Short mmCIF file of C-alpha atoms in Angstrom, two decimals:
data_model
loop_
_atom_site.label_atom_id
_atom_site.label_comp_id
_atom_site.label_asym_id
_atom_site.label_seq_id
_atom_site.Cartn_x
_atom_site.Cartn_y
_atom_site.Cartn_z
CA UNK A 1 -7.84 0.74 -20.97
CA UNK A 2 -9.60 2.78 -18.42
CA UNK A 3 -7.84 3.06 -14.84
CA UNK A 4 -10.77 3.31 -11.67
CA UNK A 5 -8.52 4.10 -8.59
CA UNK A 6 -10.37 3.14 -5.99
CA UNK A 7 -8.58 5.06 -3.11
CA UNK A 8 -7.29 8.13 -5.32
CA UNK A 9 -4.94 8.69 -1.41
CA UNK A 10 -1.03 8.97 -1.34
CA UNK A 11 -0.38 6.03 -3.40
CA UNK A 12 -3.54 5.98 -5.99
CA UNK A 13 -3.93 9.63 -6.49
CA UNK A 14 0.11 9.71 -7.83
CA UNK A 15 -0.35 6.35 -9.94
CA UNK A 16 -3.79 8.03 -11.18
CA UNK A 17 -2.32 11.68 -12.00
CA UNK A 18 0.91 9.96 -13.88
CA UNK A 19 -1.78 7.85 -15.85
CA UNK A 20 -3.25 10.81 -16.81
CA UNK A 21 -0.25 12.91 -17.65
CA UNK A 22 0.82 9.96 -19.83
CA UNK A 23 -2.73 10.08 -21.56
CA UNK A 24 -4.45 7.49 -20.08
CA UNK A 25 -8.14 7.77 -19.05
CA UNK A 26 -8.52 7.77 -15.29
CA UNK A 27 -11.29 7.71 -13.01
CA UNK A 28 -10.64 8.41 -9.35
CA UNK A 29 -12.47 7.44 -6.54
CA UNK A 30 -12.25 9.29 -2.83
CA UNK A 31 -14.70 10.06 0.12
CA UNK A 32 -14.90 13.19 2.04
CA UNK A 33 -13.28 16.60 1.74
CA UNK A 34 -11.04 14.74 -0.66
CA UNK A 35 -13.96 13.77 -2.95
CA UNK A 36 -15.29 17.38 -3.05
CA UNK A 37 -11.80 18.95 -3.27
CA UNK A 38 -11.04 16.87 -6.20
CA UNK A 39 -14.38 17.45 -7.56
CA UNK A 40 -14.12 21.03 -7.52
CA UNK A 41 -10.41 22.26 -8.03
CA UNK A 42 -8.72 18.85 -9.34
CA UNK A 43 -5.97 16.62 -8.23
CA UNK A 44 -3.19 18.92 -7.20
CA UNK A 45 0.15 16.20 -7.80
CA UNK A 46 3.19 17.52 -6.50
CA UNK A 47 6.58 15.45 -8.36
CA UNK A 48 10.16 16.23 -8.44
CA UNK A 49 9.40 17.72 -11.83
CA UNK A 50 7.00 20.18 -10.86
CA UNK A 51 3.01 20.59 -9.51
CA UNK A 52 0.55 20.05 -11.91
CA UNK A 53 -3.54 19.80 -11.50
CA UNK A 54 -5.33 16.84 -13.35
CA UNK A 55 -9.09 17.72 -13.96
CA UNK A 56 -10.15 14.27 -14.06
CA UNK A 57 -13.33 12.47 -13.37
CA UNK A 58 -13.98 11.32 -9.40
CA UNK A 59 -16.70 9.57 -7.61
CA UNK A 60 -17.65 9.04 -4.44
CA UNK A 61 -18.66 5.42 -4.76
CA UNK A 62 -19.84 2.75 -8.21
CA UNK A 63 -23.30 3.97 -8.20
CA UNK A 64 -21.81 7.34 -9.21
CA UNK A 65 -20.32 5.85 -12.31
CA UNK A 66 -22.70 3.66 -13.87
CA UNK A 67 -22.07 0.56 -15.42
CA UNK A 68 -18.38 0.03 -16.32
CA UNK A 69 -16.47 -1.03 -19.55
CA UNK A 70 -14.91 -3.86 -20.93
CA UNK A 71 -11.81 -1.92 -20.77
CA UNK A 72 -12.01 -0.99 -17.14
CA UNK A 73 -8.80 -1.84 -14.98
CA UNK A 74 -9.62 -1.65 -11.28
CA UNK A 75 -6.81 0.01 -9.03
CA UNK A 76 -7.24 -0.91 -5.25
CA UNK A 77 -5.38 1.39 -3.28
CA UNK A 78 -7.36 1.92 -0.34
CA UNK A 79 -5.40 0.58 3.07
CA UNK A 80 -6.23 -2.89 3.39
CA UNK A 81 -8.68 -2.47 6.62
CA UNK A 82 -11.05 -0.72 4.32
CA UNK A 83 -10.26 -3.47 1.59
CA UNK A 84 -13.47 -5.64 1.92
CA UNK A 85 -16.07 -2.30 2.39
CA UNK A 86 -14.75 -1.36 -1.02
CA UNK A 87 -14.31 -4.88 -2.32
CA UNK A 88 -17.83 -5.35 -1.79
CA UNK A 89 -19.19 -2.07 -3.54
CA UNK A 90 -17.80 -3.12 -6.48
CA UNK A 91 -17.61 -6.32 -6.96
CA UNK A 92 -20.85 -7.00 -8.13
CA UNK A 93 -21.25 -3.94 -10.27
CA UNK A 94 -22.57 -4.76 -14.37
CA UNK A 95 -20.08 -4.58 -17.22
CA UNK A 96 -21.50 -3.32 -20.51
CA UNK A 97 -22.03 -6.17 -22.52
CA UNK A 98 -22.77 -8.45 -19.68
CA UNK A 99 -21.39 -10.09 -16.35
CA UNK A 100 -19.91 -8.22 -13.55
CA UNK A 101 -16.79 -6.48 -12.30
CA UNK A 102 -16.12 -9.66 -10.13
CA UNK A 103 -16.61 -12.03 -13.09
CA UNK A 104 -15.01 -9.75 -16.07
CA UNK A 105 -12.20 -7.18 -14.85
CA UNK A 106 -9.00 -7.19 -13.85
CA UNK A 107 -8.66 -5.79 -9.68
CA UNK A 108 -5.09 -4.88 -8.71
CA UNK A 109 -4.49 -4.42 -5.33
CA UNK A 110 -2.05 -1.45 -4.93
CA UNK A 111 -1.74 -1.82 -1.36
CA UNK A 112 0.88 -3.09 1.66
CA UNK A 113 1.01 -6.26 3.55
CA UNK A 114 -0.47 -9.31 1.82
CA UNK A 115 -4.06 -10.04 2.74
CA UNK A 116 -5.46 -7.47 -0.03
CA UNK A 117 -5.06 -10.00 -2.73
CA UNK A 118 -6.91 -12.77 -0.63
CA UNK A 119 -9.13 -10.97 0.32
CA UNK A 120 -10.04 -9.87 -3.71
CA UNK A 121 -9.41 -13.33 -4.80
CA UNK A 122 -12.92 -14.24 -2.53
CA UNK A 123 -14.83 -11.76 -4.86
CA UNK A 124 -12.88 -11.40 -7.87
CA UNK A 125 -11.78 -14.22 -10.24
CA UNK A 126 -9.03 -11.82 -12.03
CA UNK A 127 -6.65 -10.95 -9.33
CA UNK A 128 -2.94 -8.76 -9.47
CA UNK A 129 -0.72 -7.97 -7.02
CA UNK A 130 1.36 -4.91 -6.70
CA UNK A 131 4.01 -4.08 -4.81
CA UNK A 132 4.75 -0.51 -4.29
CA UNK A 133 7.75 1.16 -4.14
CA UNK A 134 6.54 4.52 -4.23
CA UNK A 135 7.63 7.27 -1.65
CA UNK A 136 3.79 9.53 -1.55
CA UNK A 137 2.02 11.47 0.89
CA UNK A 138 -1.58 12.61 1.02
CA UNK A 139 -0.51 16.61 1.40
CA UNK A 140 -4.11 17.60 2.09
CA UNK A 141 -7.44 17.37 0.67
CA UNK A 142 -7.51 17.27 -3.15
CA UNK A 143 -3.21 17.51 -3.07
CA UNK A 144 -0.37 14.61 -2.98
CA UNK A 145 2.69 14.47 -3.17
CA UNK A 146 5.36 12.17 -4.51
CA UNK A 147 9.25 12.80 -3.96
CA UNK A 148 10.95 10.19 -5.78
CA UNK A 149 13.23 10.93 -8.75
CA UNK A 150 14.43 9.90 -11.11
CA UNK A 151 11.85 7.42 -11.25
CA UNK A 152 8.37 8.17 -9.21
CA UNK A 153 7.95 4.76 -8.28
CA UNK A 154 8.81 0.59 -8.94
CA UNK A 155 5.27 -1.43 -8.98
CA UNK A 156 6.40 -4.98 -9.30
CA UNK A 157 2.97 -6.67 -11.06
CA UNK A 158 1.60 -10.06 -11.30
CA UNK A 159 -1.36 -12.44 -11.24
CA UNK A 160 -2.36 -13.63 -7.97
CA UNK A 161 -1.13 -16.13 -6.25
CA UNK A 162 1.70 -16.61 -9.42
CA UNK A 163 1.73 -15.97 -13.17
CA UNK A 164 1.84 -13.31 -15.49
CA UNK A 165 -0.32 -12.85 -18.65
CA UNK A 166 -1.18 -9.90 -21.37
CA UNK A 167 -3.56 -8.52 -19.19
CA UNK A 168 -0.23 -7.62 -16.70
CA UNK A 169 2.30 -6.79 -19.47
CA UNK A 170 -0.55 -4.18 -21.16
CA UNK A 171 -0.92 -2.53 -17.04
CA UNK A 172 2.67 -2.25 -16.87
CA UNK A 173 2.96 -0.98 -20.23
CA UNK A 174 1.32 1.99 -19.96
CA UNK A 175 3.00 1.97 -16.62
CA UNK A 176 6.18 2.29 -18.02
CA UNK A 177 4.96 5.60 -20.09
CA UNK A 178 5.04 7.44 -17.05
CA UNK A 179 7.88 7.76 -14.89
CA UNK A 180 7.59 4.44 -13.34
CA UNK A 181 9.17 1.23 -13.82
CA UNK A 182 6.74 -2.15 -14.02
CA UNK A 183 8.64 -5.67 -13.61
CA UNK A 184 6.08 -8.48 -14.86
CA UNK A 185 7.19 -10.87 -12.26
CA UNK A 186 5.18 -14.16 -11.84
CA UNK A 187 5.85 -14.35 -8.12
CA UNK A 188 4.95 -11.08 -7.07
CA UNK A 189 3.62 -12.35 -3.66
CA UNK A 190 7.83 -12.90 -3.06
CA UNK A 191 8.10 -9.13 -3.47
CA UNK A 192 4.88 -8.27 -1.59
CA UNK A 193 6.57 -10.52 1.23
CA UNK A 194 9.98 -8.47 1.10
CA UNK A 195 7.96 -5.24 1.13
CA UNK A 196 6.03 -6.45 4.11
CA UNK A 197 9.32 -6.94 6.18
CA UNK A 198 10.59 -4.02 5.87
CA UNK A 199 7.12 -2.49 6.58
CA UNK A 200 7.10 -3.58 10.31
CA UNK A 201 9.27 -0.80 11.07
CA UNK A 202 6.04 1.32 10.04
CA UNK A 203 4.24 0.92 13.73
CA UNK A 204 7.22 2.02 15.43
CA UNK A 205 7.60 4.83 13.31
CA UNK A 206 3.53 5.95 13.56
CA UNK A 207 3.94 5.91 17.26
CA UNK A 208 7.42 7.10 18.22
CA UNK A 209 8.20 9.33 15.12
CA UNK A 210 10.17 9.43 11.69
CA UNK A 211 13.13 6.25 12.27
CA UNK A 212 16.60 8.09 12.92
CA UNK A 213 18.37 7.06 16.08
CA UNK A 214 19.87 3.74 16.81
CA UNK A 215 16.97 2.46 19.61
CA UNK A 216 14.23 2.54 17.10
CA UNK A 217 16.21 0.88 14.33
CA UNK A 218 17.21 -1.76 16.91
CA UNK A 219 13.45 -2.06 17.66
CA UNK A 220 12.49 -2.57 13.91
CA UNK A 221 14.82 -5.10 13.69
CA UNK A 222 13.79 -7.29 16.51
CA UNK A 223 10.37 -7.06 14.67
CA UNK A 224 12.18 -8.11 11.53
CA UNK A 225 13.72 -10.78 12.90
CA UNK A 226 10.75 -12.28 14.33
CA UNK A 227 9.05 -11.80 10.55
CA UNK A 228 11.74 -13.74 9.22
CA UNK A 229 11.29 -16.81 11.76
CA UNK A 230 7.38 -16.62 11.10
CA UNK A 231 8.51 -16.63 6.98
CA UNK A 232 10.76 -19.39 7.22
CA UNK A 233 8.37 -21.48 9.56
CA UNK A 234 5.29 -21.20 7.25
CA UNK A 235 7.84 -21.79 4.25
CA UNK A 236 7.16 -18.39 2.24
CA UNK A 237 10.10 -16.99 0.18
CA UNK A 238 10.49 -13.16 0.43
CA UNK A 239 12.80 -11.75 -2.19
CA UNK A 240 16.38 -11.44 -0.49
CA UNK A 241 17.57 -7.76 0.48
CA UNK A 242 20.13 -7.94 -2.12
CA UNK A 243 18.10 -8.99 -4.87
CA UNK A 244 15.86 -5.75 -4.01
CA UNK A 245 19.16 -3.41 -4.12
CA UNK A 246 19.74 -4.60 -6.99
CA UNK A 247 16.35 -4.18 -8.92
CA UNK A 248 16.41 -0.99 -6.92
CA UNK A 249 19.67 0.67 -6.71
CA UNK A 250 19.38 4.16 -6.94
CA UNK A 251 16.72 4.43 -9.64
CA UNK A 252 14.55 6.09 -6.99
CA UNK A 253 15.79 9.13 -4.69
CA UNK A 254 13.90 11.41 -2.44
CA UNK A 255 14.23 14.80 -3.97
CA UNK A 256 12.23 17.17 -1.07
CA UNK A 257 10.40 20.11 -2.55
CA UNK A 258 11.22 22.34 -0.02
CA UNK A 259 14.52 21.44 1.75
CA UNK A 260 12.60 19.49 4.35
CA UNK A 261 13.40 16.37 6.01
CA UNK A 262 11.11 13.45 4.25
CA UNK A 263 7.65 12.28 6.48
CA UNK A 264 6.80 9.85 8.05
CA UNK A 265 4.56 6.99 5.90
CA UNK A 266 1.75 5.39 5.46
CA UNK A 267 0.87 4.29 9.21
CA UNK A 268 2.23 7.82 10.65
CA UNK A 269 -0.03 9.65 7.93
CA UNK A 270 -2.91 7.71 9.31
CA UNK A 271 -2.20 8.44 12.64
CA UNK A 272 -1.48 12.47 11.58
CA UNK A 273 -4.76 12.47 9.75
CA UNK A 274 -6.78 11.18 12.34
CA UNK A 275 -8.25 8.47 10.86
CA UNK A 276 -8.90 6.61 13.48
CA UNK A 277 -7.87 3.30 12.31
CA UNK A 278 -4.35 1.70 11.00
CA UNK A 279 -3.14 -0.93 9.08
CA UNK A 280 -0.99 -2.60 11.67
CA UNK A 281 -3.45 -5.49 11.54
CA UNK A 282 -2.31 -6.29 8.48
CA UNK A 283 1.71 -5.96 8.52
CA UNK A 284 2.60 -6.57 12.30
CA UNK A 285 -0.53 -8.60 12.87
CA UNK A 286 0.60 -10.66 9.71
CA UNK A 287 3.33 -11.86 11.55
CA UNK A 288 1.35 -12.34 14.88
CA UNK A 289 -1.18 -14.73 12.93
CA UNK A 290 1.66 -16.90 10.95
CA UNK A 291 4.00 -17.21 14.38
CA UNK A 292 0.05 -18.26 15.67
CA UNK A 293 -0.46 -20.84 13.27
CA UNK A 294 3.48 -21.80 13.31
CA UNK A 295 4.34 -21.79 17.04
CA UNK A 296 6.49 -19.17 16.80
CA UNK A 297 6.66 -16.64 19.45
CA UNK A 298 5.90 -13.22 17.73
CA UNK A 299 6.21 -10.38 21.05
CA UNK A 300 7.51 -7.70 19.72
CA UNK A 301 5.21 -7.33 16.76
CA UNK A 302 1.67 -8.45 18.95
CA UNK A 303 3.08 -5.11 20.71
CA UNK A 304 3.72 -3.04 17.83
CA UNK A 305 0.05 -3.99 16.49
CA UNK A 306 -1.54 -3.45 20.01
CA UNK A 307 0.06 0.05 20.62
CA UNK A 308 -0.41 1.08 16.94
CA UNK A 309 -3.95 0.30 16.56
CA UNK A 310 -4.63 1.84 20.55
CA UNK A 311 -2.86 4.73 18.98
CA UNK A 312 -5.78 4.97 16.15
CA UNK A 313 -8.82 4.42 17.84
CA UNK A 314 -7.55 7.31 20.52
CA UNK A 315 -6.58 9.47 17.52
CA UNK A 316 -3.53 9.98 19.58
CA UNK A 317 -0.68 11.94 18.09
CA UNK A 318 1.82 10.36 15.44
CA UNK A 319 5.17 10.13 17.41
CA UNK A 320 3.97 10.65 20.68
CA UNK A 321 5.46 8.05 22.14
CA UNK A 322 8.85 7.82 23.07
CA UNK A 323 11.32 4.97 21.87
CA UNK A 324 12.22 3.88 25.43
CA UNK A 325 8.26 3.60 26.24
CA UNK A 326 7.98 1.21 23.36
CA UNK A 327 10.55 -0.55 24.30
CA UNK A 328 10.04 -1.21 27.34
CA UNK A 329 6.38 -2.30 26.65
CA UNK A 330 7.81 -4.87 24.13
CA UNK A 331 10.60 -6.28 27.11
CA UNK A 332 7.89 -7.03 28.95
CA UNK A 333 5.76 -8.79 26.70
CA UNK A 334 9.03 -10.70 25.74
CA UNK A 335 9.75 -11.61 29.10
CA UNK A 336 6.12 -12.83 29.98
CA UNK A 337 5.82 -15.09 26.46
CA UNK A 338 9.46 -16.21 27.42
CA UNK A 339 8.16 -17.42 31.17
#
């Protein structure tokens, strides 16, 4: 099979270089200084065991690659607020032999929160999901980096919404030939759910810095606890925390390169980057639409997603807010929905 990352960022750009260092053939797909830096000098991957540059091919969009193969696996690993622009550029691309990407090929959304597959699903009639445990950071352009050892990452894989078939076992196969682990699950949408929990802490941490002290955990948690009411209400099952440890345990450690103290992730690298957009819309504003459609009162994270996505279109700085602004901004929301 031949992997197209679409989003060849943090999270695609390590899955596509430890593809290719297994042997797989990879296509990556980035816009901007990142397309021309890894059009000219390669993708720089920097791993506990090492840098190493993978001279692979990289487009800057489908028309750039021609008509795809039978073989083709799509990897979507763009954030999901750029999900439909780049479902929509290749969903109706030709296969060789006939049909199109949307009809023919398997799309896997690599990506947080759980509107990606959904959204696919509306295009695409063979839909994965993925859920990625996989600590990465987009270094610069053309260079990523991924601090997690032993393993480099877990990607939980299934059909979407449920099952598992050979087209899943063969992904996570060659997954498995790199220094990741693949669970076929047929309810991966319970482990996207978990992930999505625990990723509501990511708006506090864009806007107020890196979690370390007590207030912003405590902050986190009201947001958590709110997720888990909205959960419960709409009747979704997330995987349990202990079920996760124990899948988990300590099969993936963060092993700096330098010393340094780990970053921030995926919503503070937007906000460092200067984007000038988030995806808060889709993990905090989750929450906010299910407590919506549930009656359940969801403050804390309609603040999170308001100050996060403010953040972003002001291309203010990541953590330059402190914890007792936030929190004070989410009191008073709480008080006025409690009134």
């Amino acid at each position: 099979m031949r992997y197209i990352i679409i989003g060849a960022g943090a999270v695609g750009g390590t899955v596509g270089g430890r593809l290719a260092q297994a042997g797989h053939e990879v296509v990556l797909v980035a816009r901007g200084a990142h397309y021309a830096a890894l059009r000219d000098g390669g993708l720089r991957l920097r791993t506990a065991d090492g840098e190493r540059t993978h001279r692979l091919p990289v487009v800057d969009g489908p028309e750039a690659l021609g008509p795809l193969r039978a073989d083709d696996v799509l990897v979507l690993a763009v954030k999901t607020q750029d999900g439909t622009a780049a479902l929509d550029a290749w969903c109706d691309r030709p296969v060789a032999g006939g049909s199109t990407a949307a009809e023919r090929l398997p799309l896997v959304c690599a990506q947080n929160g759980v509107a990606g597959e959904r959204m696919a699903l509306r295009r695409f009639q063979h839909v994965y999901g993925m859920c990625v445990w996989l600590p990465a950071t987009y270094v610069e352009p053309g260079t990523v980096a991924a601090a997690g050892a032993p393993l480099t990452g877990i990607l939980h894989i299934g059909r979407y919404p449920s099952g598992t078939d050979d087209t899943a076992r063969r992904i996570a196969g060659d997954l498995e030939k790199c220094p990741f682990e693949a669970p076929v699950v047929a309810d991966v949408m319970r482990w996207k759910y978990a992930k999505l929990l625990g990723n509501l802490a990511n708006s506090v941490e864009a806007v107020t810095g890196v979690l370390t002290g007590d207030d912003g955990l405590a902050l986190y948690r009201r947001a958590r606890a709110e997720g888990e009411a909205v959960l419960a209400a709409a009747g979704i099952e997330a995987t349990s925390e202990d079920e996760q440890h124990r899948v988990r345990a300590d099969k993936i450690r963060f092993a700096p390169f330098d010393g340094s103290a780990r970053g921030g992730g995926s919503s503070w690298q937007s906000l460092s980057r200067g984007t000038g957009t988030i995806e808060a819309d889709y993990l905090n504003g989750e929450i906010v639409l299910l407590g919506r459609l549930h009656g359940i009162p969801t403050p804390v994270n309609e603040v999170l997603r308001r100050v996060a996505n403010t953040f972003a279109r002001e291309r203010r700085a990541a953590g330059s807010m402190t914890v007792a602004e936030l929190t004070a901004l989410v009191d008073a929301e709480s008080a006025y929905a409690a009134d």
